[in-house]
mmCIF file with all atom_site columns, C-alpha atoms and ligand atoms in Angstrom:
data_model
loop_
_atom_site.group_PDB
_atom_site.id
_atom_site.type_symbol
_atom_site.label_atom_id
_atom_site.label_alt_id
_atom_site.label_comp_id
_atom_site.label_asym_id
_atom_site.label_entity_id
_atom_site.label_seq_id
_atom_site.pdbx_PDB_ins_code
_atom_site.Cartn_x
_atom_site.Cartn_y
_atom_site.Cartn_z
_atom_site.occupancy
_atom_site.B_iso_or_equiv
_atom_site.pdbx_formal_charge
_atom_site.auth_seq_id
_atom_site.auth_comp_id
_atom_site.auth_asym_id
_atom_site.auth_atom_id
_atom_site.pdbx_PDB_model_num
ATOM   1   C  CA  . MET A 1 1   ? 18.550  7.795   11.368  1.00 73.00 ? 1   MET A CA  1
ATOM   2   C  CA  . LEU A 1 2   ? 19.078  5.859   8.099   1.00 70.00 ? 2   LEU A CA  1
ATOM   3   C  CA  . LYS A 1 3   ? 15.349  5.056   7.973   1.00 72.00 ? 3   LYS A CA  1
ATOM   4   C  CA  . VAL A 1 4   ? 14.498  8.770   8.264   1.00 72.00 ? 4   VAL A CA  1
ATOM   5   C  CA  . ILE A 1 5   ? 16.940  9.646   5.468   1.00 71.00 ? 5   ILE A CA  1
ATOM   6   C  CA  . ILE A 1 6   ? 15.443  6.922   3.217   1.00 64.00 ? 6   ILE A CA  1
ATOM   7   C  CA  . LYS A 1 7   ? 11.939  8.210   3.961   1.00 66.00 ? 7   LYS A CA  1
ATOM   8   C  CA  . ILE A 1 8   ? 12.905  11.812  3.103   1.00 65.00 ? 8   ILE A CA  1
ATOM   9   C  CA  . PHE A 1 9   ? 14.640  10.615  -0.069  1.00 63.00 ? 9   PHE A CA  1
ATOM   10  C  CA  . ASP A 1 10  ? 11.526  8.604   -1.022  1.00 60.00 ? 10  ASP A CA  1
ATOM   11  C  CA  . SER A 1 11  ? 9.297   11.645  -0.490  1.00 59.00 ? 11  SER A CA  1
ATOM   12  C  CA  . ILE A 1 12  ? 11.526  13.826  -2.692  1.00 59.00 ? 12  ILE A CA  1
ATOM   13  C  CA  . LEU A 1 13  ? 11.583  11.120  -5.369  1.00 56.00 ? 13  LEU A CA  1
ATOM   14  C  CA  . ASN A 1 14  ? 7.813   10.790  -5.123  1.00 61.00 ? 14  ASN A CA  1
ATOM   15  C  CA  . PHE A 1 15  ? 7.463   14.537  -5.548  1.00 59.00 ? 15  PHE A CA  1
ATOM   16  C  CA  . ILE A 1 16  ? 9.610   14.544  -8.701  1.00 60.00 ? 16  ILE A CA  1
ATOM   17  C  CA  . TYR A 1 17  ? 8.290   11.262  -10.099 1.00 64.00 ? 17  TYR A CA  1
ATOM   18  C  CA  . PRO A 1 18  ? 4.861   10.810  -8.509  1.00 75.00 ? 18  PRO A CA  1
ATOM   19  C  CA  . ASN A 1 19  ? 3.135   7.443   -8.503  1.00 85.00 ? 19  ASN A CA  1
ATOM   20  C  CA  . ARG A 1 20  ? 0.387   7.274   -11.065 1.00 90.00 ? 20  ARG A CA  1
ATOM   21  C  CA  . CYS A 1 21  ? -2.728  5.138   -11.280 1.00 94.00 ? 21  CYS A CA  1
ATOM   22  C  CA  . VAL A 1 22  ? -1.847  2.080   -13.385 1.00 94.00 ? 22  VAL A CA  1
ATOM   23  C  CA  . PHE A 1 23  ? -5.165  2.366   -15.239 1.00 95.00 ? 23  PHE A CA  1
ATOM   24  C  CA  . CYS A 1 24  ? -5.727  6.078   -15.952 1.00 94.00 ? 24  CYS A CA  1
ATOM   25  C  CA  . GLN A 1 25  ? -2.308  7.592   -15.131 1.00 91.00 ? 25  GLN A CA  1
ATOM   26  C  CA  . GLU A 1 26  ? -3.816  9.980   -12.580 1.00 90.00 ? 26  GLU A CA  1
ATOM   27  C  CA  . ILE A 1 27  ? -1.210  11.238  -10.075 1.00 89.00 ? 27  ILE A CA  1
ATOM   28  C  CA  . MET A 1 28  ? -1.604  9.437   -6.766  1.00 85.00 ? 28  MET A CA  1
ATOM   29  C  CA  . ALA A 1 29  ? -1.332  11.048  -3.364  1.00 76.00 ? 29  ALA A CA  1
ATOM   30  C  CA  . ILE A 1 30  ? 2.018   10.611  -1.612  1.00 65.00 ? 30  ILE A CA  1
ATOM   31  C  CA  . ASN A 1 31  ? 2.091   7.357   0.383   1.00 64.00 ? 31  ASN A CA  1
ATOM   32  C  CA  . GLU A 1 32  ? -0.799  5.955   -1.677  1.00 66.00 ? 32  GLU A CA  1
ATOM   33  C  CA  . GLU A 1 33  ? 0.882   2.649   -2.455  1.00 70.00 ? 33  GLU A CA  1
ATOM   34  C  CA  . ASP A 1 34  ? -1.840  0.736   -4.285  1.00 78.00 ? 34  ASP A CA  1
ATOM   35  C  CA  . CYS A 1 35  ? -1.469  2.930   -7.399  1.00 89.00 ? 35  CYS A CA  1
ATOM   36  C  CA  . ILE A 1 36  ? -5.107  2.577   -8.377  1.00 92.00 ? 36  ILE A CA  1
ATOM   37  C  CA  . CYS A 1 37  ? -7.167  5.756   -8.081  1.00 92.00 ? 37  CYS A CA  1
ATOM   38  C  CA  . LYS A 1 38  ? -10.556 5.806   -6.396  1.00 91.00 ? 38  LYS A CA  1
ATOM   39  C  CA  . TYR A 1 39  ? -12.338 6.328   -9.703  1.00 93.00 ? 39  TYR A CA  1
ATOM   40  C  CA  . CYS A 1 40  ? -10.691 3.281   -11.310 1.00 94.00 ? 40  CYS A CA  1
ATOM   41  C  CA  . TYR A 1 41  ? -11.411 1.128   -8.267  1.00 91.00 ? 41  TYR A CA  1
ATOM   42  C  CA  . THR A 1 42  ? -15.112 1.719   -8.838  1.00 94.00 ? 42  THR A CA  1
ATOM   43  C  CA  . ASP A 1 43  ? -14.863 1.587   -12.628 1.00 94.00 ? 43  ASP A CA  1
ATOM   44  C  CA  . ILE A 1 44  ? -12.947 -1.684  -13.025 1.00 95.00 ? 44  ILE A CA  1
ATOM   45  C  CA  . ASP A 1 45  ? -15.023 -4.759  -13.723 1.00 95.00 ? 45  ASP A CA  1
ATOM   46  C  CA  . PHE A 1 46  ? -13.783 -7.014  -10.915 1.00 96.00 ? 46  PHE A CA  1
ATOM   47  C  CA  . ILE A 1 47  ? -14.726 -10.675 -11.301 1.00 96.00 ? 47  ILE A CA  1
ATOM   48  C  CA  . CYS A 1 48  ? -16.413 -11.870 -8.136  1.00 94.00 ? 48  CYS A CA  1
ATOM   49  C  CA  . ASP A 1 49  ? -18.416 -14.964 -9.098  1.00 93.00 ? 49  ASP A CA  1
ATOM   50  C  CA  . ASP A 1 50  ? -15.563 -17.251 -10.164 1.00 94.00 ? 50  ASP A CA  1
ATOM   51  C  CA  . GLU A 1 51  ? -14.301 -20.260 -8.227  1.00 96.00 ? 51  GLU A CA  1
ATOM   52  C  CA  . GLU A 1 52  ? -11.294 -22.524 -8.059  1.00 97.00 ? 52  GLU A CA  1
ATOM   53  C  CA  . PRO A 1 53  ? -9.858  -24.005 -10.225 1.00 97.00 ? 53  PRO A CA  1
ATOM   54  C  CA  . LYS A 1 54  ? -10.204 -20.926 -12.425 1.00 97.00 ? 54  LYS A CA  1
ATOM   55  C  CA  . LEU A 1 55  ? -9.745  -17.491 -10.887 1.00 98.00 ? 55  LEU A CA  1
ATOM   56  C  CA  . SER A 1 56  ? -9.272  -14.053 -12.425 1.00 98.00 ? 56  SER A CA  1
ATOM   57  C  CA  . VAL A 1 57  ? -9.132  -10.606 -10.869 1.00 98.00 ? 57  VAL A CA  1
ATOM   58  C  CA  . PHE A 1 58  ? -10.830 -8.453  -13.512 1.00 97.00 ? 58  PHE A CA  1
ATOM   59  C  CA  . SER A 1 59  ? -12.289 -8.606  -16.989 1.00 97.00 ? 59  SER A CA  1
ATOM   60  C  CA  . TYR A 1 60  ? -10.019 -7.860  -19.904 1.00 96.00 ? 60  TYR A CA  1
ATOM   61  C  CA  . ASP A 1 61  ? -11.549 -4.704  -21.344 1.00 95.00 ? 61  ASP A CA  1
ATOM   62  C  CA  . GLU A 1 62  ? -10.153 -1.528  -22.843 1.00 94.00 ? 62  GLU A CA  1
ATOM   63  C  CA  . LYS A 1 63  ? -9.065  -0.062  -19.526 1.00 93.00 ? 63  LYS A CA  1
ATOM   64  C  CA  . THR A 1 64  ? -7.294  -3.164  -18.204 1.00 96.00 ? 64  THR A CA  1
ATOM   65  C  CA  . ARG A 1 65  ? -5.864  -3.959  -21.647 1.00 96.00 ? 65  ARG A CA  1
ATOM   66  C  CA  . TYR A 1 66  ? -3.921  -0.655  -21.698 1.00 94.00 ? 66  TYR A CA  1
ATOM   67  C  CA  . ALA A 1 67  ? -2.568  -1.205  -18.202 1.00 96.00 ? 67  ALA A CA  1
ATOM   68  C  CA  . ILE A 1 68  ? -1.353  -4.732  -19.025 1.00 96.00 ? 68  ILE A CA  1
ATOM   69  C  CA  . PHE A 1 69  ? 0.016   -3.457  -22.339 1.00 96.00 ? 69  PHE A CA  1
ATOM   70  C  CA  . ARG A 1 70  ? 2.137   -0.904  -20.480 1.00 95.00 ? 70  ARG A CA  1
ATOM   71  C  CA  . LEU A 1 71  ? 3.458   -3.605  -18.154 1.00 96.00 ? 71  LEU A CA  1
ATOM   72  C  CA  . LYS A 1 72  ? 4.429   -5.800  -21.100 1.00 94.00 ? 72  LYS A CA  1
ATOM   73  C  CA  . TYR A 1 73  ? 5.545   -3.420  -23.801 1.00 93.00 ? 73  TYR A CA  1
ATOM   74  C  CA  . ASP A 1 74  ? 6.195   -0.052  -22.184 1.00 93.00 ? 74  ASP A CA  1
ATOM   75  C  CA  . ASN A 1 75  ? 8.761   -1.133  -19.624 1.00 92.00 ? 75  ASN A CA  1
ATOM   76  C  CA  . GLN A 1 76  ? 6.406   -0.486  -16.679 1.00 93.00 ? 76  GLN A CA  1
ATOM   77  C  CA  . LYS A 1 77  ? 7.745   -3.427  -14.670 1.00 94.00 ? 77  LYS A CA  1
ATOM   78  C  CA  . GLN A 1 78  ? 6.626   -1.820  -11.399 1.00 92.00 ? 78  GLN A CA  1
ATOM   79  C  CA  . TYR A 1 79  ? 2.993   -2.408  -12.412 1.00 94.00 ? 79  TYR A CA  1
ATOM   80  C  CA  . ALA A 1 80  ? 3.549   -6.075  -11.549 1.00 96.00 ? 80  ALA A CA  1
ATOM   81  C  CA  . LYS A 1 81  ? 3.687   -5.163  -7.870  1.00 95.00 ? 81  LYS A CA  1
ATOM   82  C  CA  . VAL A 1 82  ? 0.292   -3.427  -8.076  1.00 94.00 ? 82  VAL A CA  1
ATOM   83  C  CA  . PHE A 1 83  ? -1.261  -6.301  -10.011 1.00 97.00 ? 83  PHE A CA  1
ATOM   84  C  CA  . ALA A 1 84  ? 0.190   -8.903  -7.640  1.00 97.00 ? 84  ALA A CA  1
ATOM   85  C  CA  . LYS A 1 85  ? -1.421  -7.071  -4.748  1.00 96.00 ? 85  LYS A CA  1
ATOM   86  C  CA  . MET A 1 86  ? -4.798  -7.211  -6.509  1.00 96.00 ? 86  MET A CA  1
ATOM   87  C  CA  . MET A 1 87  ? -4.304  -10.936 -7.020  1.00 97.00 ? 87  MET A CA  1
ATOM   88  C  CA  . TYR A 1 88  ? -3.339  -11.317 -3.387  1.00 97.00 ? 88  TYR A CA  1
ATOM   89  C  CA  . TYR A 1 89  ? -6.577  -9.660  -2.247  1.00 95.00 ? 89  TYR A CA  1
ATOM   90  C  CA  . LYS A 1 90  ? -8.416  -12.319 -4.242  1.00 96.00 ? 90  LYS A CA  1
ATOM   91  C  CA  . LEU A 1 91  ? -6.424  -15.110 -2.580  1.00 97.00 ? 91  LEU A CA  1
ATOM   92  C  CA  . LEU A 1 92  ? -7.491  -13.818 0.828   1.00 96.00 ? 92  LEU A CA  1
ATOM   93  C  CA  . LYS A 1 93  ? -10.970 -15.109 0.012   1.00 95.00 ? 93  LYS A CA  1
ATOM   94  C  CA  . ILE A 1 94  ? -9.904  -18.750 -0.442  1.00 96.00 ? 94  ILE A CA  1
ATOM   95  C  CA  . ASP A 1 95  ? -7.953  -21.364 1.491   1.00 96.00 ? 95  ASP A CA  1
ATOM   96  C  CA  . ILE A 1 96  ? -4.465  -21.256 0.008   1.00 97.00 ? 96  ILE A CA  1
ATOM   97  C  CA  . SER A 1 97  ? -2.882  -23.699 2.443   1.00 97.00 ? 97  SER A CA  1
ATOM   98  C  CA  . LYS A 1 98  ? -3.356  -26.558 -0.036  1.00 97.00 ? 98  LYS A CA  1
ATOM   99  C  CA  . TYR A 1 99  ? -1.077  -25.003 -2.670  1.00 98.00 ? 99  TYR A CA  1
ATOM   100 C  CA  . ASP A 1 100 ? 2.504   -26.208 -2.723  1.00 98.00 ? 100 ASP A CA  1
ATOM   101 C  CA  . TYR A 1 101 ? 3.819   -23.948 -5.472  1.00 98.00 ? 101 TYR A CA  1
ATOM   102 C  CA  . ILE A 1 102 ? 3.173   -20.929 -7.596  1.00 98.00 ? 102 ILE A CA  1
ATOM   103 C  CA  . ILE A 1 103 ? 4.215   -21.561 -11.198 1.00 98.00 ? 103 ILE A CA  1
ATOM   104 C  CA  . TYR A 1 104 ? 3.876   -19.002 -13.991 1.00 98.00 ? 104 TYR A CA  1
ATOM   105 C  CA  . VAL A 1 105 ? 3.342   -19.390 -17.722 1.00 98.00 ? 105 VAL A CA  1
ATOM   106 C  CA  . PRO A 1 106 ? 6.892   -18.659 -18.876 1.00 97.00 ? 106 PRO A CA  1
ATOM   107 C  CA  . MET A 1 107 ? 8.099   -16.532 -21.738 1.00 96.00 ? 107 MET A CA  1
ATOM   108 C  CA  . TYR A 1 108 ? 10.522  -17.865 -24.344 1.00 96.00 ? 108 TYR A CA  1
ATOM   109 C  CA  . ILE A 1 109 ? 14.038  -17.186 -23.027 1.00 95.00 ? 109 ILE A CA  1
ATOM   110 C  CA  . LYS A 1 110 ? 15.192  -15.040 -25.993 1.00 95.00 ? 110 LYS A CA  1
ATOM   111 C  CA  . LYS A 1 111 ? 12.026  -12.955 -25.770 1.00 94.00 ? 111 LYS A CA  1
ATOM   112 C  CA  . LYS A 1 112 ? 12.598  -12.457 -22.044 1.00 95.00 ? 112 LYS A CA  1
ATOM   113 C  CA  . LYS A 1 113 ? 16.177  -11.297 -22.695 1.00 95.00 ? 113 LYS A CA  1
ATOM   114 C  CA  . LYS A 1 114 ? 14.922  -8.815  -25.280 1.00 93.00 ? 114 LYS A CA  1
ATOM   115 C  CA  . ARG A 1 115 ? 12.214  -7.389  -22.991 1.00 93.00 ? 115 ARG A CA  1
ATOM   116 C  CA  . GLY A 1 116 ? 14.421  -7.542  -19.909 1.00 95.00 ? 116 GLY A CA  1
ATOM   117 C  CA  . TYR A 1 117 ? 11.833  -9.352  -17.809 1.00 96.00 ? 117 TYR A CA  1
ATOM   118 C  CA  . ASP A 1 118 ? 8.997   -11.848 -17.991 1.00 97.00 ? 118 ASP A CA  1
ATOM   119 C  CA  . GLN A 1 119 ? 5.855   -10.087 -16.750 1.00 96.00 ? 119 GLN A CA  1
ATOM   120 C  CA  . ALA A 1 120 ? 4.172   -13.293 -15.534 1.00 97.00 ? 120 ALA A CA  1
ATOM   121 C  CA  . GLU A 1 121 ? 7.334   -14.177 -13.602 1.00 98.00 ? 121 GLU A CA  1
ATOM   122 C  CA  . VAL A 1 122 ? 7.515   -10.746 -11.970 1.00 97.00 ? 122 VAL A CA  1
ATOM   123 C  CA  . ILE A 1 123 ? 3.828   -10.885 -10.988 1.00 98.00 ? 123 ILE A CA  1
ATOM   124 C  CA  . ALA A 1 124 ? 4.293   -14.433 -9.651  1.00 98.00 ? 124 ALA A CA  1
ATOM   125 C  CA  . CYS A 1 125 ? 7.366   -13.440 -7.605  1.00 98.00 ? 125 CYS A CA  1
ATOM   126 C  CA  . GLU A 1 126 ? 5.565   -10.466 -6.074  1.00 97.00 ? 126 GLU A CA  1
ATOM   127 C  CA  . LEU A 1 127 ? 2.504   -12.606 -5.332  1.00 98.00 ? 127 LEU A CA  1
ATOM   128 C  CA  . SER A 1 128 ? 4.688   -15.280 -3.746  1.00 98.00 ? 128 SER A CA  1
ATOM   129 C  CA  . LYS A 1 129 ? 6.205   -12.651 -1.416  1.00 98.00 ? 129 LYS A CA  1
ATOM   130 C  CA  . LEU A 1 130 ? 2.722   -11.517 -0.367  1.00 97.00 ? 130 LEU A CA  1
ATOM   131 C  CA  . CYS A 1 131 ? 0.993   -14.866 0.114   1.00 98.00 ? 131 CYS A CA  1
ATOM   132 C  CA  . GLY A 1 132 ? 3.941   -17.019 1.161   1.00 98.00 ? 132 GLY A CA  1
ATOM   133 C  CA  . ILE A 1 133 ? 3.377   -19.814 -1.375  1.00 98.00 ? 133 ILE A CA  1
ATOM   134 C  CA  . PRO A 1 134 ? 6.838   -20.625 -2.742  1.00 98.00 ? 134 PRO A CA  1
ATOM   135 C  CA  . ILE A 1 135 ? 7.535   -20.063 -6.395  1.00 98.00 ? 135 ILE A CA  1
ATOM   136 C  CA  . GLU A 1 136 ? 8.835   -23.013 -8.422  1.00 97.00 ? 136 GLU A CA  1
ATOM   137 C  CA  . ASN A 1 137 ? 11.083  -21.171 -10.825 1.00 95.00 ? 137 ASN A CA  1
ATOM   138 C  CA  . ASN A 1 138 ? 12.702  -22.441 -14.038 1.00 95.00 ? 138 ASN A CA  1
ATOM   139 C  CA  . ASN A 1 139 ? 10.953  -25.792 -14.027 1.00 98.00 ? 139 ASN A CA  1
ATOM   140 C  CA  . LEU A 1 140 ? 8.147   -25.187 -16.504 1.00 98.00 ? 140 LEU A CA  1
ATOM   141 C  CA  . ILE A 1 141 ? 9.971   -24.030 -19.639 1.00 97.00 ? 141 ILE A CA  1
ATOM   142 C  CA  . ARG A 1 142 ? 8.737   -22.569 -22.924 1.00 97.00 ? 142 ARG A CA  1
ATOM   143 C  CA  . ILE A 1 143 ? 10.705  -24.343 -25.645 1.00 95.00 ? 143 ILE A CA  1
ATOM   144 C  CA  . LYS A 1 144 ? 9.040   -22.782 -28.693 1.00 91.00 ? 144 LYS A CA  1
ATOM   145 C  CA  . ASN A 1 145 ? 9.243   -19.125 -29.651 1.00 91.00 ? 145 ASN A CA  1
ATOM   146 C  CA  . THR A 1 146 ? 5.504   -18.845 -30.206 1.00 88.00 ? 146 THR A CA  1
ATOM   147 C  CA  . LEU A 1 147 ? 3.801   -15.811 -31.703 1.00 86.00 ? 147 LEU A CA  1
ATOM   148 C  CA  . PRO A 1 148 ? 1.820   -13.700 -29.225 1.00 85.00 ? 148 PRO A CA  1
ATOM   149 C  CA  . GLN A 1 149 ? -1.668  -15.252 -29.123 1.00 86.00 ? 149 GLN A CA  1
ATOM   150 C  CA  . SER A 1 150 ? -3.157  -11.812 -29.849 1.00 83.00 ? 150 SER A CA  1
ATOM   151 C  CA  . LYS A 1 151 ? -1.404  -11.895 -33.241 1.00 86.00 ? 151 LYS A CA  1
ATOM   152 C  CA  . VAL A 1 152 ? -2.852  -15.298 -34.191 1.00 86.00 ? 152 VAL A CA  1
ATOM   153 C  CA  . SER A 1 153 ? -6.390  -16.044 -35.396 1.00 88.00 ? 153 SER A CA  1
ATOM   154 C  CA  . PHE A 1 154 ? -8.646  -17.839 -32.902 1.00 85.00 ? 154 PHE A CA  1
ATOM   155 C  CA  . GLU A 1 155 ? -8.574  -20.987 -35.073 1.00 86.00 ? 155 GLU A CA  1
ATOM   156 C  CA  . LYS A 1 156 ? -4.776  -21.170 -35.020 1.00 88.00 ? 156 LYS A CA  1
ATOM   157 C  CA  . ARG A 1 157 ? -4.161  -20.305 -31.365 1.00 89.00 ? 157 ARG A CA  1
ATOM   158 C  CA  . SER A 1 158 ? -4.158  -23.902 -30.156 1.00 87.00 ? 158 SER A CA  1
ATOM   159 C  CA  . GLU A 1 159 ? -1.652  -24.930 -32.832 1.00 87.00 ? 159 GLU A CA  1
ATOM   160 C  CA  . ASN A 1 160 ? 0.533   -21.912 -31.973 1.00 86.00 ? 160 ASN A CA  1
ATOM   161 C  CA  . VAL A 1 161 ? 1.181   -23.046 -28.385 1.00 88.00 ? 161 VAL A CA  1
ATOM   162 C  CA  . LYS A 1 162 ? 0.953   -26.819 -28.879 1.00 89.00 ? 162 LYS A CA  1
ATOM   163 C  CA  . ASP A 1 163 ? 4.089   -28.583 -27.580 1.00 90.00 ? 163 ASP A CA  1
ATOM   164 C  CA  . ALA A 1 164 ? 5.510   -25.209 -26.536 1.00 94.00 ? 164 ALA A CA  1
ATOM   165 C  CA  . PHE A 1 165 ? 6.189   -26.175 -22.903 1.00 97.00 ? 165 PHE A CA  1
ATOM   166 C  CA  . TYR A 1 166 ? 7.948   -28.859 -20.956 1.00 96.00 ? 166 TYR A CA  1
ATOM   167 C  CA  . VAL A 1 167 ? 8.753   -29.658 -17.342 1.00 98.00 ? 167 VAL A CA  1
ATOM   168 C  CA  . LYS A 1 168 ? 12.472  -29.920 -16.681 1.00 97.00 ? 168 LYS A CA  1
ATOM   169 C  CA  . ASN A 1 169 ? 12.268  -31.608 -13.297 1.00 98.00 ? 169 ASN A CA  1
ATOM   170 C  CA  . PRO A 1 170 ? 9.019   -33.648 -13.038 1.00 98.00 ? 170 PRO A CA  1
ATOM   171 C  CA  . SER A 1 171 ? 9.880   -35.169 -9.644  1.00 98.00 ? 171 SER A CA  1
ATOM   172 C  CA  . ARG A 1 172 ? 9.430   -31.740 -8.020  1.00 98.00 ? 172 ARG A CA  1
ATOM   173 C  CA  . ILE A 1 173 ? 5.952   -31.454 -9.496  1.00 98.00 ? 173 ILE A CA  1
ATOM   174 C  CA  . ASN A 1 174 ? 4.733   -34.960 -8.696  1.00 98.00 ? 174 ASN A CA  1
ATOM   175 C  CA  . ASN A 1 175 ? 1.698   -34.932 -6.392  1.00 98.00 ? 175 ASN A CA  1
ATOM   176 C  CA  . LYS A 1 176 ? 1.872   -31.155 -5.853  1.00 98.00 ? 176 LYS A CA  1
ATOM   177 C  CA  . ASN A 1 177 ? -0.989  -28.653 -5.901  1.00 98.00 ? 177 ASN A CA  1
ATOM   178 C  CA  . ILE A 1 178 ? -0.181  -25.725 -8.101  1.00 98.00 ? 178 ILE A CA  1
ATOM   179 C  CA  . LEU A 1 179 ? -1.372  -22.175 -8.531  1.00 98.00 ? 179 LEU A CA  1
ATOM   180 C  CA  . LEU A 1 180 ? -0.665  -21.512 -12.201 1.00 98.00 ? 180 LEU A CA  1
ATOM   181 C  CA  . ILE A 1 181 ? -0.259  -17.799 -12.948 1.00 98.00 ? 181 ILE A CA  1
ATOM   182 C  CA  . ASP A 1 182 ? -0.604  -15.840 -16.162 1.00 98.00 ? 182 ASP A CA  1
ATOM   183 C  CA  . ASP A 1 183 ? -1.534  -12.275 -17.060 1.00 97.00 ? 183 ASP A CA  1
ATOM   184 C  CA  . ILE A 1 184 ? -4.416  -12.838 -19.488 1.00 96.00 ? 184 ILE A CA  1
ATOM   185 C  CA  . TYR A 1 185 ? -6.899  -15.654 -20.069 1.00 96.00 ? 185 TYR A CA  1
ATOM   186 C  CA  . THR A 1 186 ? -8.544  -15.454 -23.475 1.00 92.00 ? 186 THR A CA  1
ATOM   187 C  CA  . THR A 1 187 ? -9.043  -18.804 -25.169 1.00 92.00 ? 187 THR A CA  1
ATOM   188 C  CA  . GLY A 1 188 ? -7.161  -20.623 -22.420 1.00 94.00 ? 188 GLY A CA  1
ATOM   189 C  CA  . ASN A 1 189 ? -4.984  -22.477 -24.934 1.00 94.00 ? 189 ASN A CA  1
ATOM   190 C  CA  . THR A 1 190 ? -1.656  -21.336 -23.494 1.00 95.00 ? 190 THR A CA  1
ATOM   191 C  CA  . ILE A 1 191 ? -2.428  -22.074 -19.865 1.00 97.00 ? 191 ILE A CA  1
ATOM   192 C  CA  . ASN A 1 192 ? -4.123  -25.368 -20.854 1.00 96.00 ? 192 ASN A CA  1
ATOM   193 C  CA  . TYR A 1 193 ? -0.945  -26.606 -22.521 1.00 96.00 ? 193 TYR A CA  1
ATOM   194 C  CA  . CYS A 1 194 ? 1.084   -25.611 -19.462 1.00 97.00 ? 194 CYS A CA  1
ATOM   195 C  CA  . ALA A 1 195 ? -1.346  -27.480 -17.217 1.00 98.00 ? 195 ALA A CA  1
ATOM   196 C  CA  . LYS A 1 196 ? -1.166  -30.493 -19.519 1.00 97.00 ? 196 LYS A CA  1
ATOM   197 C  CA  . GLU A 1 197 ? 2.617   -30.670 -19.075 1.00 97.00 ? 197 GLU A CA  1
ATOM   198 C  CA  . LEU A 1 198 ? 2.329   -30.214 -15.315 1.00 98.00 ? 198 LEU A CA  1
ATOM   199 C  CA  . LYS A 1 199 ? -0.273  -32.990 -15.178 1.00 98.00 ? 199 LYS A CA  1
ATOM   200 C  CA  . LYS A 1 200 ? 2.063   -35.212 -17.222 1.00 97.00 ? 200 LYS A CA  1
ATOM   201 C  CA  . ALA A 1 201 ? 4.712   -34.538 -14.578 1.00 98.00 ? 201 ALA A CA  1
ATOM   202 C  CA  . GLY A 1 202 ? 2.293   -35.767 -11.916 1.00 98.00 ? 202 GLY A CA  1
ATOM   203 C  CA  . ALA A 1 203 ? 0.731   -32.548 -10.609 1.00 98.00 ? 203 ALA A CA  1
ATOM   204 C  CA  . ASN A 1 204 ? -2.247  -33.140 -8.381  1.00 98.00 ? 204 ASN A CA  1
ATOM   205 C  CA  . ASN A 1 205 ? -4.575  -30.096 -8.494  1.00 97.00 ? 205 ASN A CA  1
ATOM   206 C  CA  . ILE A 1 206 ? -3.928  -27.086 -10.668 1.00 98.00 ? 206 ILE A CA  1
ATOM   207 C  CA  . CYS A 1 207 ? -5.741  -23.789 -10.223 1.00 98.00 ? 207 CYS A CA  1
ATOM   208 C  CA  . TYR A 1 208 ? -5.535  -21.241 -13.053 1.00 98.00 ? 208 TYR A CA  1
ATOM   209 C  CA  . PHE A 1 209 ? -5.067  -17.773 -11.652 1.00 98.00 ? 209 PHE A CA  1
ATOM   210 C  CA  . THR A 1 210 ? -4.955  -14.952 -14.181 1.00 98.00 ? 210 THR A CA  1
ATOM   211 C  CA  . LEU A 1 211 ? -4.955  -11.236 -13.711 1.00 98.00 ? 211 LEU A CA  1
ATOM   212 C  CA  . ALA A 1 212 ? -7.489  -10.577 -16.466 1.00 97.00 ? 212 ALA A CA  1
ATOM   213 C  CA  . LYS A 1 213 ? -9.985  -12.676 -18.336 1.00 97.00 ? 213 LYS A CA  1
ATOM   214 C  CA  . THR A 1 214 ? -11.800 -12.010 -21.584 1.00 95.00 ? 214 THR A CA  1
ATOM   215 C  CA  . ILE A 1 215 ? -15.515 -12.105 -20.886 1.00 91.00 ? 215 ILE A CA  1
ATOM   216 C  CA  . TYR A 1 216 ? -17.391 -13.257 -23.962 1.00 83.00 ? 216 TYR A CA  1
ATOM   217 C  CA  . LYS A 1 217 ? -20.955 -12.224 -24.714 1.00 68.00 ? 217 LYS A CA  1
ATOM   218 C  CA  . LYS A 1 218 ? -22.154 -15.778 -24.205 1.00 65.00 ? 218 LYS A CA  1
ATOM   219 C  CA  . ASP A 1 219 ? -20.635 -15.790 -20.674 1.00 64.00 ? 219 ASP A CA  1
ATOM   220 C  CA  . LEU A 1 220 ? -22.678 -12.706 -19.844 1.00 59.00 ? 220 LEU A CA  1
ATOM   221 C  CA  . GLU A 1 221 ? -25.828 -14.306 -21.255 1.00 61.00 ? 221 GLU A CA  1
ATOM   222 C  CA  . ASN A 1 222 ? -25.255 -17.398 -19.111 1.00 57.00 ? 222 ASN A CA  1
ATOM   223 C  CA  . ASN A 1 223 ? -25.053 -15.299 -15.978 1.00 53.00 ? 223 ASN A CA  1
HETATM 224 ZN ZN1 . ZN  B 2 .   ? -7.285  5.633   -12.241 1.00 65.29 ? 301 ZN  B ZN1 1
#
């Protein structure tokens, strides 16, 4: 009986506040849980030719940039669930049994308090629920309140995140294989410094897994 009531309540809620496509805001049909419309599914530039240890779901273009922007700056925390599902579909194509932990590139604690959540953490938690790899929370810490990389020139991005991370409990990382999660891969400086700290703590293999990746012209020419 309770299940029926919850279902009716959900349907009413969905009627008043319908789910919308995370990319184009199109209203989704009731019970359409993926929250990506058919048009966007065909329009998104999914990355298919990448391999471990560097994986990304889609290219970081205008369309995906707006969706990630809304997750980060427009309080659309629920987008993380949709993005985590897209990441999970990618994991279905590889052998994940070797990974001991999911770790995410963490936000500076004061910034997280101001925003109310850390988007990489929320994505990582949702992904962990889907794929079953446990999340190693609050071990990799951001100790510097760095500027957003998008606000820093390419030349200064490495300096901006240098020495920004540390591992609180290295013994838990020693000899572990890690799936390192972040939302965007652009120059790779941020995730590289995280990996460096994890390696220092004794991590075995680290696979970068980002939601979106900037595809440079030279990458396209190489393909
Ligand atoms: Zn759409």
